[in-house]
XYZ file of C-alpha atoms in Angstrom:
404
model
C 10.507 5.956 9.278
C 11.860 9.074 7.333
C 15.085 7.298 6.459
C 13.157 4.770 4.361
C 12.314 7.231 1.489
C 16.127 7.523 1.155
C 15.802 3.500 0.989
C 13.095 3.618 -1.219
C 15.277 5.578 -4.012
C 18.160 3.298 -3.654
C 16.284 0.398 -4.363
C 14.446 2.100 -7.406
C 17.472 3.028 -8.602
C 19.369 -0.682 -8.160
C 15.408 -2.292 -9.865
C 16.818 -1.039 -13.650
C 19.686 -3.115 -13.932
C 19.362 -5.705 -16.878
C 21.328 -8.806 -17.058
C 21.014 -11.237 -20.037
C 22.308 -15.336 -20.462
C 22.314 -17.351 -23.229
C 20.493 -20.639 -23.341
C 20.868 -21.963 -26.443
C 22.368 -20.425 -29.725
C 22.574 -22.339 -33.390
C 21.012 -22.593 -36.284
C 17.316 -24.681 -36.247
C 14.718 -24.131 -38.584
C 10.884 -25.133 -37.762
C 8.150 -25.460 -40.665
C 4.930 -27.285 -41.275
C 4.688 -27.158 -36.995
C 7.859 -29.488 -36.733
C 11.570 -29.461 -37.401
C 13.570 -29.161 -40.545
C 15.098 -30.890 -42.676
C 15.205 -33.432 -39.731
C 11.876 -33.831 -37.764
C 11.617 -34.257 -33.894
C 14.736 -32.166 -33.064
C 13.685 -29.311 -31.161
C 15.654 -27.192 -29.398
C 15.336 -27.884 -25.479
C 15.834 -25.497 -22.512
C 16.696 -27.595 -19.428
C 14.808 -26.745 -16.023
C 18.855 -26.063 -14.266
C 18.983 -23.480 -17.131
C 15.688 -21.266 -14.624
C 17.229 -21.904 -11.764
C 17.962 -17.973 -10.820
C 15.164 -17.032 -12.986
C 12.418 -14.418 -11.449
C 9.265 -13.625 -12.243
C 9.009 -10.621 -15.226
C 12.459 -11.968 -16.890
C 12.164 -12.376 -20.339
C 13.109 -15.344 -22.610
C 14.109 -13.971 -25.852
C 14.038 -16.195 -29.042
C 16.380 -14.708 -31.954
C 15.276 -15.867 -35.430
C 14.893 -15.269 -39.014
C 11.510 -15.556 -40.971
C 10.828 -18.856 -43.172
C 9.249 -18.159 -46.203
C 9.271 -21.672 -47.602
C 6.758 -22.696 -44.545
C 3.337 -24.422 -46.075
C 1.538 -23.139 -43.142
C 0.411 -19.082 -43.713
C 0.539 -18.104 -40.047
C 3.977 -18.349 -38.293
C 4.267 -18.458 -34.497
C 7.087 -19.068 -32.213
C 5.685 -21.328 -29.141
C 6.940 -22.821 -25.704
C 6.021 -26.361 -25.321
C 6.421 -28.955 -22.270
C 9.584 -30.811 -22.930
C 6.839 -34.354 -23.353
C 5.385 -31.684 -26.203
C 1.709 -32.575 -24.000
C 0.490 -28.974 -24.357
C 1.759 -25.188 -24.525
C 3.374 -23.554 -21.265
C 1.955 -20.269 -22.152
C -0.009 -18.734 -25.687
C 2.736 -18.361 -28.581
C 3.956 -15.158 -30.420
C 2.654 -14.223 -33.949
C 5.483 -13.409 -36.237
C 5.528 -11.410 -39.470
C 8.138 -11.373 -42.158
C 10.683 -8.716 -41.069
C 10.156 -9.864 -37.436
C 13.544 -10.874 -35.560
C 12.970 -11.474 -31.997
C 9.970 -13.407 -29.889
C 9.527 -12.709 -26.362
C 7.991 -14.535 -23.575
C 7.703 -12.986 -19.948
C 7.855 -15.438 -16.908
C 4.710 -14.842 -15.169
C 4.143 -17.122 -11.755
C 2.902 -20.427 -13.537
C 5.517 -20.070 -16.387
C 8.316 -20.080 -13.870
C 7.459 -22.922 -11.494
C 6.990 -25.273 -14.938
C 10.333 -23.821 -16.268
C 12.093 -24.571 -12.933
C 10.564 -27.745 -12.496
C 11.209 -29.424 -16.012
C 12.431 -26.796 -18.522
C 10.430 -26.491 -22.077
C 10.839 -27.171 -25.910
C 11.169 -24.650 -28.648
C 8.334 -25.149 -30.944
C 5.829 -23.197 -33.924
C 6.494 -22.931 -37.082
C 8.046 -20.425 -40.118
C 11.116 -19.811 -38.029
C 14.668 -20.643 -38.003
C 15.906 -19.896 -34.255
C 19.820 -18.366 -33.942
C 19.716 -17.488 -30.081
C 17.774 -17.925 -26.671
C 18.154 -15.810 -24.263
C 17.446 -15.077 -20.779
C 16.908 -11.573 -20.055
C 16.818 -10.421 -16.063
C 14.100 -8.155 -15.750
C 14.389 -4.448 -17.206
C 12.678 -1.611 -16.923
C 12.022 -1.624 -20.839
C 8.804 -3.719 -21.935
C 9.254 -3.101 -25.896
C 11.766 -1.209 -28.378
C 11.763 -1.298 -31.785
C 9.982 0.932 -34.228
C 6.060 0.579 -35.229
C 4.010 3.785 -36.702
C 0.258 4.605 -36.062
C -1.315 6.521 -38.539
C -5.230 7.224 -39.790
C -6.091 4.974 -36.238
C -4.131 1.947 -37.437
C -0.701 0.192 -37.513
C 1.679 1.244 -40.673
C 3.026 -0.683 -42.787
C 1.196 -3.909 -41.644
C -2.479 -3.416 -40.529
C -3.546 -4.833 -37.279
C -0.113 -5.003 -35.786
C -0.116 -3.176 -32.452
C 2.471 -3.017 -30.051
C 0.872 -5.868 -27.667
C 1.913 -5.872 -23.743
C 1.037 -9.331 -21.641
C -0.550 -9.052 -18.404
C 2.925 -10.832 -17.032
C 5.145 -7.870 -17.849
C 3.148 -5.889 -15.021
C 2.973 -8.737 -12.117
C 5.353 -6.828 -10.118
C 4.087 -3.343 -11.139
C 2.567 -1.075 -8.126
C 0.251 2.034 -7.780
C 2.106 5.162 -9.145
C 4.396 3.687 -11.447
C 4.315 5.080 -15.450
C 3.762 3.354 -18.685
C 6.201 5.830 -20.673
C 6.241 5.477 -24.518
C 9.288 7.114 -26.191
C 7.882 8.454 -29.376
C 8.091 10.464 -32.444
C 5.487 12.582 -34.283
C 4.189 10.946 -37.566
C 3.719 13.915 -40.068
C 2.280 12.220 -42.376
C -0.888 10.976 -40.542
C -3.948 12.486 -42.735
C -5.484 12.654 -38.737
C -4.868 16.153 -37.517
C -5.797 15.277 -33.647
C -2.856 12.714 -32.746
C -3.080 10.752 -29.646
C -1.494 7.925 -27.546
C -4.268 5.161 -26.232
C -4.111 2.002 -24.418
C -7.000 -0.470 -25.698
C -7.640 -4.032 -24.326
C -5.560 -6.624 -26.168
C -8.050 -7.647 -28.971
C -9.171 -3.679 -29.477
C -12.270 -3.979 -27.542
C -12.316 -1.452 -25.216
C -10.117 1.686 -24.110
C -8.337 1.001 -20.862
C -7.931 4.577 -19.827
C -8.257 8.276 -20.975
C -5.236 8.801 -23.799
C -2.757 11.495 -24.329
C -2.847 13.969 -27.049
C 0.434 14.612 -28.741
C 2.111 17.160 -30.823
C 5.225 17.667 -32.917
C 7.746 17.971 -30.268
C 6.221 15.469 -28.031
C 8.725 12.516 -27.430
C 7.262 10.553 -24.499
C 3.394 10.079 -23.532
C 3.468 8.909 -19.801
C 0.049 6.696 -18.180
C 0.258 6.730 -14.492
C -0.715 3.550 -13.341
C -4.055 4.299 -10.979
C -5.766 1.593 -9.280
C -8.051 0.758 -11.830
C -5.253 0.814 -14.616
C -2.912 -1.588 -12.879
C -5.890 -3.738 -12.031
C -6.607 -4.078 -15.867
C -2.992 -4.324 -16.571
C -2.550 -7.211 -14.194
C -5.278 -8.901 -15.699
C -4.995 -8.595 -19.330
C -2.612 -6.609 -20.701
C -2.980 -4.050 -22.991
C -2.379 -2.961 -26.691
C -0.891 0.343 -27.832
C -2.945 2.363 -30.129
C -4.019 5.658 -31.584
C -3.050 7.691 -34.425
C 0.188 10.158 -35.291
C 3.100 8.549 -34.359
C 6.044 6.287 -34.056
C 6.643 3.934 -31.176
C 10.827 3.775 -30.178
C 10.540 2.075 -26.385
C 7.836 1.267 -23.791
C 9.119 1.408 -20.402
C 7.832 0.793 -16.757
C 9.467 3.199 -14.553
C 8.837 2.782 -10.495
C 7.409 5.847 -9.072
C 10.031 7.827 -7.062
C 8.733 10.736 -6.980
C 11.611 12.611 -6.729
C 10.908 15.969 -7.634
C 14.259 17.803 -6.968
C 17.747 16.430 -6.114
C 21.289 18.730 -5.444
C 23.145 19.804 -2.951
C 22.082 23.831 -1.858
C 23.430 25.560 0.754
C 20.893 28.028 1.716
C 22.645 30.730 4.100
C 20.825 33.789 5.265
C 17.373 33.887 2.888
C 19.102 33.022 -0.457
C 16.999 30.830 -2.467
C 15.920 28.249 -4.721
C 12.827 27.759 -7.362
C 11.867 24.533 -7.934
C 10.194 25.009 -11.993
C 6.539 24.284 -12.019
C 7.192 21.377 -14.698
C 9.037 19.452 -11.468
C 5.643 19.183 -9.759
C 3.223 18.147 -13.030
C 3.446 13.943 -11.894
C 2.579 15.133 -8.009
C -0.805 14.113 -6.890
C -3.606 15.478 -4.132
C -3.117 14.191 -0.793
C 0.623 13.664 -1.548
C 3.168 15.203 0.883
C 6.481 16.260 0.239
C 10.002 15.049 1.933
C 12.511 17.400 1.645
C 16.009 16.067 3.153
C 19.201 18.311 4.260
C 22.376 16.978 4.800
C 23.373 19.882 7.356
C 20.786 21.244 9.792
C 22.585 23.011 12.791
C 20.656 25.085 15.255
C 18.570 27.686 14.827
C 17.685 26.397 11.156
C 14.401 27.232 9.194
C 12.910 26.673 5.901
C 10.611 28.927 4.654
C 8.348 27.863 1.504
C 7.110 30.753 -0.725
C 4.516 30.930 -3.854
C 6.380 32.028 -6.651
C 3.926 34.716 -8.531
C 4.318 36.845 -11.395
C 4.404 39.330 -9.031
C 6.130 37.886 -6.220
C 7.097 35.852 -3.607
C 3.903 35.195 -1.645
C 2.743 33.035 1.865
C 1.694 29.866 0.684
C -2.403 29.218 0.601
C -1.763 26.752 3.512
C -0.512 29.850 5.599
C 2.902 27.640 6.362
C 5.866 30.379 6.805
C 8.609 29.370 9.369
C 9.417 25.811 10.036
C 12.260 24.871 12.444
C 14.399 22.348 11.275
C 15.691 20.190 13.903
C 15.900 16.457 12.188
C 17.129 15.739 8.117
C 14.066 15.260 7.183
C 10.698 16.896 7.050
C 7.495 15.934 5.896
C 5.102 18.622 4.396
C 1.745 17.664 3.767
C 0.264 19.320 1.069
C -3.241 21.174 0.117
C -4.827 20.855 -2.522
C -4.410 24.953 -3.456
C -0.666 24.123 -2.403
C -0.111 21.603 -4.988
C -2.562 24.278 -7.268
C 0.207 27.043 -6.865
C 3.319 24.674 -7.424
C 1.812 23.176 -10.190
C 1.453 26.662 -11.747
C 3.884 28.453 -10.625
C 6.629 26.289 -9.250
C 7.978 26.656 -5.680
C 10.470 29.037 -3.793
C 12.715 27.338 -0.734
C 14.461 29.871 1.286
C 15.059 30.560 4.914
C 18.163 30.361 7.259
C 20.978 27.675 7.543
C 20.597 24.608 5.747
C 21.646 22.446 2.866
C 18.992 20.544 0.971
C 19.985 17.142 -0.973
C 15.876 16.187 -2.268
C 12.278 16.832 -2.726
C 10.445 13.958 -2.950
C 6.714 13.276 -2.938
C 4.909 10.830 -1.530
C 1.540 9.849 -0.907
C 1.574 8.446 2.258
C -1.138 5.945 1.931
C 0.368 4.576 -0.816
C 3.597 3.100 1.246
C 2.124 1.458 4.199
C 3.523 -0.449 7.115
C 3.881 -4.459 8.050
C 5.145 -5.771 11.177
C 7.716 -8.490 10.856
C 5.989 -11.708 10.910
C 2.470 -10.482 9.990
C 0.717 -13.487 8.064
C 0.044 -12.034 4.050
C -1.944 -13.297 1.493
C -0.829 -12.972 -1.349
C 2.897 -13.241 -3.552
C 5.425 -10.531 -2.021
C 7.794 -8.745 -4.291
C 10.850 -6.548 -4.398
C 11.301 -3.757 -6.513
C 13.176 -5.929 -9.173
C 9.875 -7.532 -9.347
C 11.128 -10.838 -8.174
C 9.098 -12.971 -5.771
C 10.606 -13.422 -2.137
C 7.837 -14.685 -0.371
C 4.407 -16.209 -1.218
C 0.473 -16.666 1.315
C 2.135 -16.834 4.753
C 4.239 -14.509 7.479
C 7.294 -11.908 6.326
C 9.562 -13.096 8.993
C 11.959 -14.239 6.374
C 11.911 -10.914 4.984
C 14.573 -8.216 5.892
C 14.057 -4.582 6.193
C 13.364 -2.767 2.705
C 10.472 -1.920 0.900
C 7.774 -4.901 -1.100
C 5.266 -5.063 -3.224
C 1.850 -6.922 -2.361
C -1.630 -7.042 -4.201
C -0.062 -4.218 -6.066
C 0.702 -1.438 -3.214
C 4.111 -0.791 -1.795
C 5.086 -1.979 1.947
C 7.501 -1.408 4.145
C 8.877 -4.012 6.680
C 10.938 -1.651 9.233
């Protein structure tokens, strides 16, 4: 069992690779909700062109505003290739606006497989389409809050669909890369997450200064479940958004390679432990433990090395991994002060944390319900048994799994 956190890193790790295809590149202009100059010629995306397409991969739809468009408000749409109805709701676009993106939930993917789409909206004129593999980054660009609204263009937030977190899981972060907006006449700045249409405040937000460059959401149960759902908008007041990215929860708190001999040392900085959670335990892996080894956790007070509150002092290594489960006034005294590792004859590699509810355990063939997926957020198995499955680590209704 202990070797699967190891796993679990390596496959984090390998889920923020990005690959990207083109579809379709050119020069097609669409106005008055049809083609131009010559009607009826839409650009098509064929279903072969899906064929090793996953859910959360991301068409992307390069283009340069129309003015001369009769129709006010320009959209860039996905169509059935018959042009019977919409495959999924279209993107708004403003003058200055370059790229539309569409993320392949479930029902988007089995109609793109199955028959492809059409290009269609209008204001537009497309240069590119293409296919991005599923990254880690959600949004990037560069959109400023200020006095609780969006600057230059009002009512413009940074919108994220429901589909870009199908594959998300408890524990992962919503981290927006930021800068400080000076100029705000608000002097209390802050990072929320609001429904899409601005009803309703999905969460508590987080207060930012001048040096603050990234405001991090730790997706909770009740987060993700709203995420899943609908989405969410960006909002607040004070700043700049750069990047939104969903990073897969780790947890690793401290990685080297120490050597501890006879009762030299290592501090682990309180700032290491500020993502750690109660009920959490941590894994700390050696590469070396001969005989006679021992690891000795200390507080690390202003005045001193002290026993920690859980009264732990000498553990005997004898395996390369060992899990610590931790108090609540032992996470308290990390948190605070950070964390001393010493002892006798050992060489640590990590400190991870887990929770350990949060990574539970399937038997091979155990009937699911539900869509399984791997960390890349693909699908790999849908309502039915995990015998196809190999041994790693899935995602189902939202919580990680591990088939052993």
């Amino acid at each position: 069992m202990k070797k699967t956190f190891t796993l679990l890193l390596v496959l984090l790790m390998a889920a923020l690779s990005v690959n990207a295809k083109t579809l379709w590149s050119g020069s097609q202009s669409y106005a008055n909700y049809n083609t131009t100059p010559e009607a009826d010629k839409r650009v098509m995306l064929t279903a072969d062109m899906f064929a090793d397409a996953a859910v959360g991969d991301k068409i992307n739809v390069v283009f340069t505003y129309y003015a001369a468009d009769p129709v006010s408000w320009h959209q860039v749409e996905l169509w059935k290739t018959d042009m019977s109805q919409a495959i999924t709701g279209g993107v708004h676009i403003l003058d200055g606006d370059t790229l539309a993106t569409f993320t392949l939930d479930e029902a988007m993917l089995t109609e793109l497989k199955a028959n492809g789409c059409n290009l269609a909206g209008t204001g537009y004129t497309v240069t590119e389409v293409r296919l991005d593999a599923k990254s880690n980054v959600l949004w990037s660009g560069s959109q400023t809050y200020a006095d609780y609204q969006t600057i230059p263009v009002a009512g413009k937030p940074i919108v994220l669909p429901a589909s870009m977190f199908a594959g998300a899981a408890e524990g992962d972060k919503l981290n927006i890369s930021l800068t400080n907006y000076a100029a705000d006449p608000q002097s209390w700045h802050q990072v929320e997450l609001y429904a899409p249409d601005m009803s309703a405040s999905l969460c508590p937000g987080v207060h930012v200064v001048e040096t603050t460059t990234e405001a991090a959401f730790t997706l909770d149960a009740t987060l993700l479940a709203k995420l899943q759902a609908t989405g969410c908008a960006i909002a607040g007041t004070g700043f700049t958004v750069t990047k939104v990215t969903l990073e897969p929860n780790s947890g690793m708190i401290w990685q080297g390679n120490f050597a501890v001999g006879s009762w030299s040392s290592i501090t682990i900085p309180k700032d290491n432990f500020a993502g750690v959670t109660k009920g959490s335990s941590l894994v700390f892996t050696f590469s070396d433990v001969p005989e006679g080894s021992g690891l000795v956790l200390k507080q690390n007070l202003p005045s001193g090395w002290a026993t920690m509150p859980s009264g732990s002092d000498w553990i005997s290594l004898t395996e390369t991994e060992y899990v610590y489960p931790l108090t609540d006034a032992d996470l308290e005294t990390m948190q605070t002060y950070g964390l001393v590792l010493t002892g006798m004859s050992y060489t640590l590699t990590s400190v991870q944390a887990v929770v350990p509810s949060s990574i539970g355990q399937i038997a091979k063939a155990t009937a699911v319900q539900g869509t399984i997926y791997n960390l890349n957020g693909q699908v790999v198995g849908q309502q039915g048994s995990t015998s196809h499955l190999g041994r790693g680590i899935y995602i189902l209704n939202g919580k990680k799994f591990v088939i052993k």
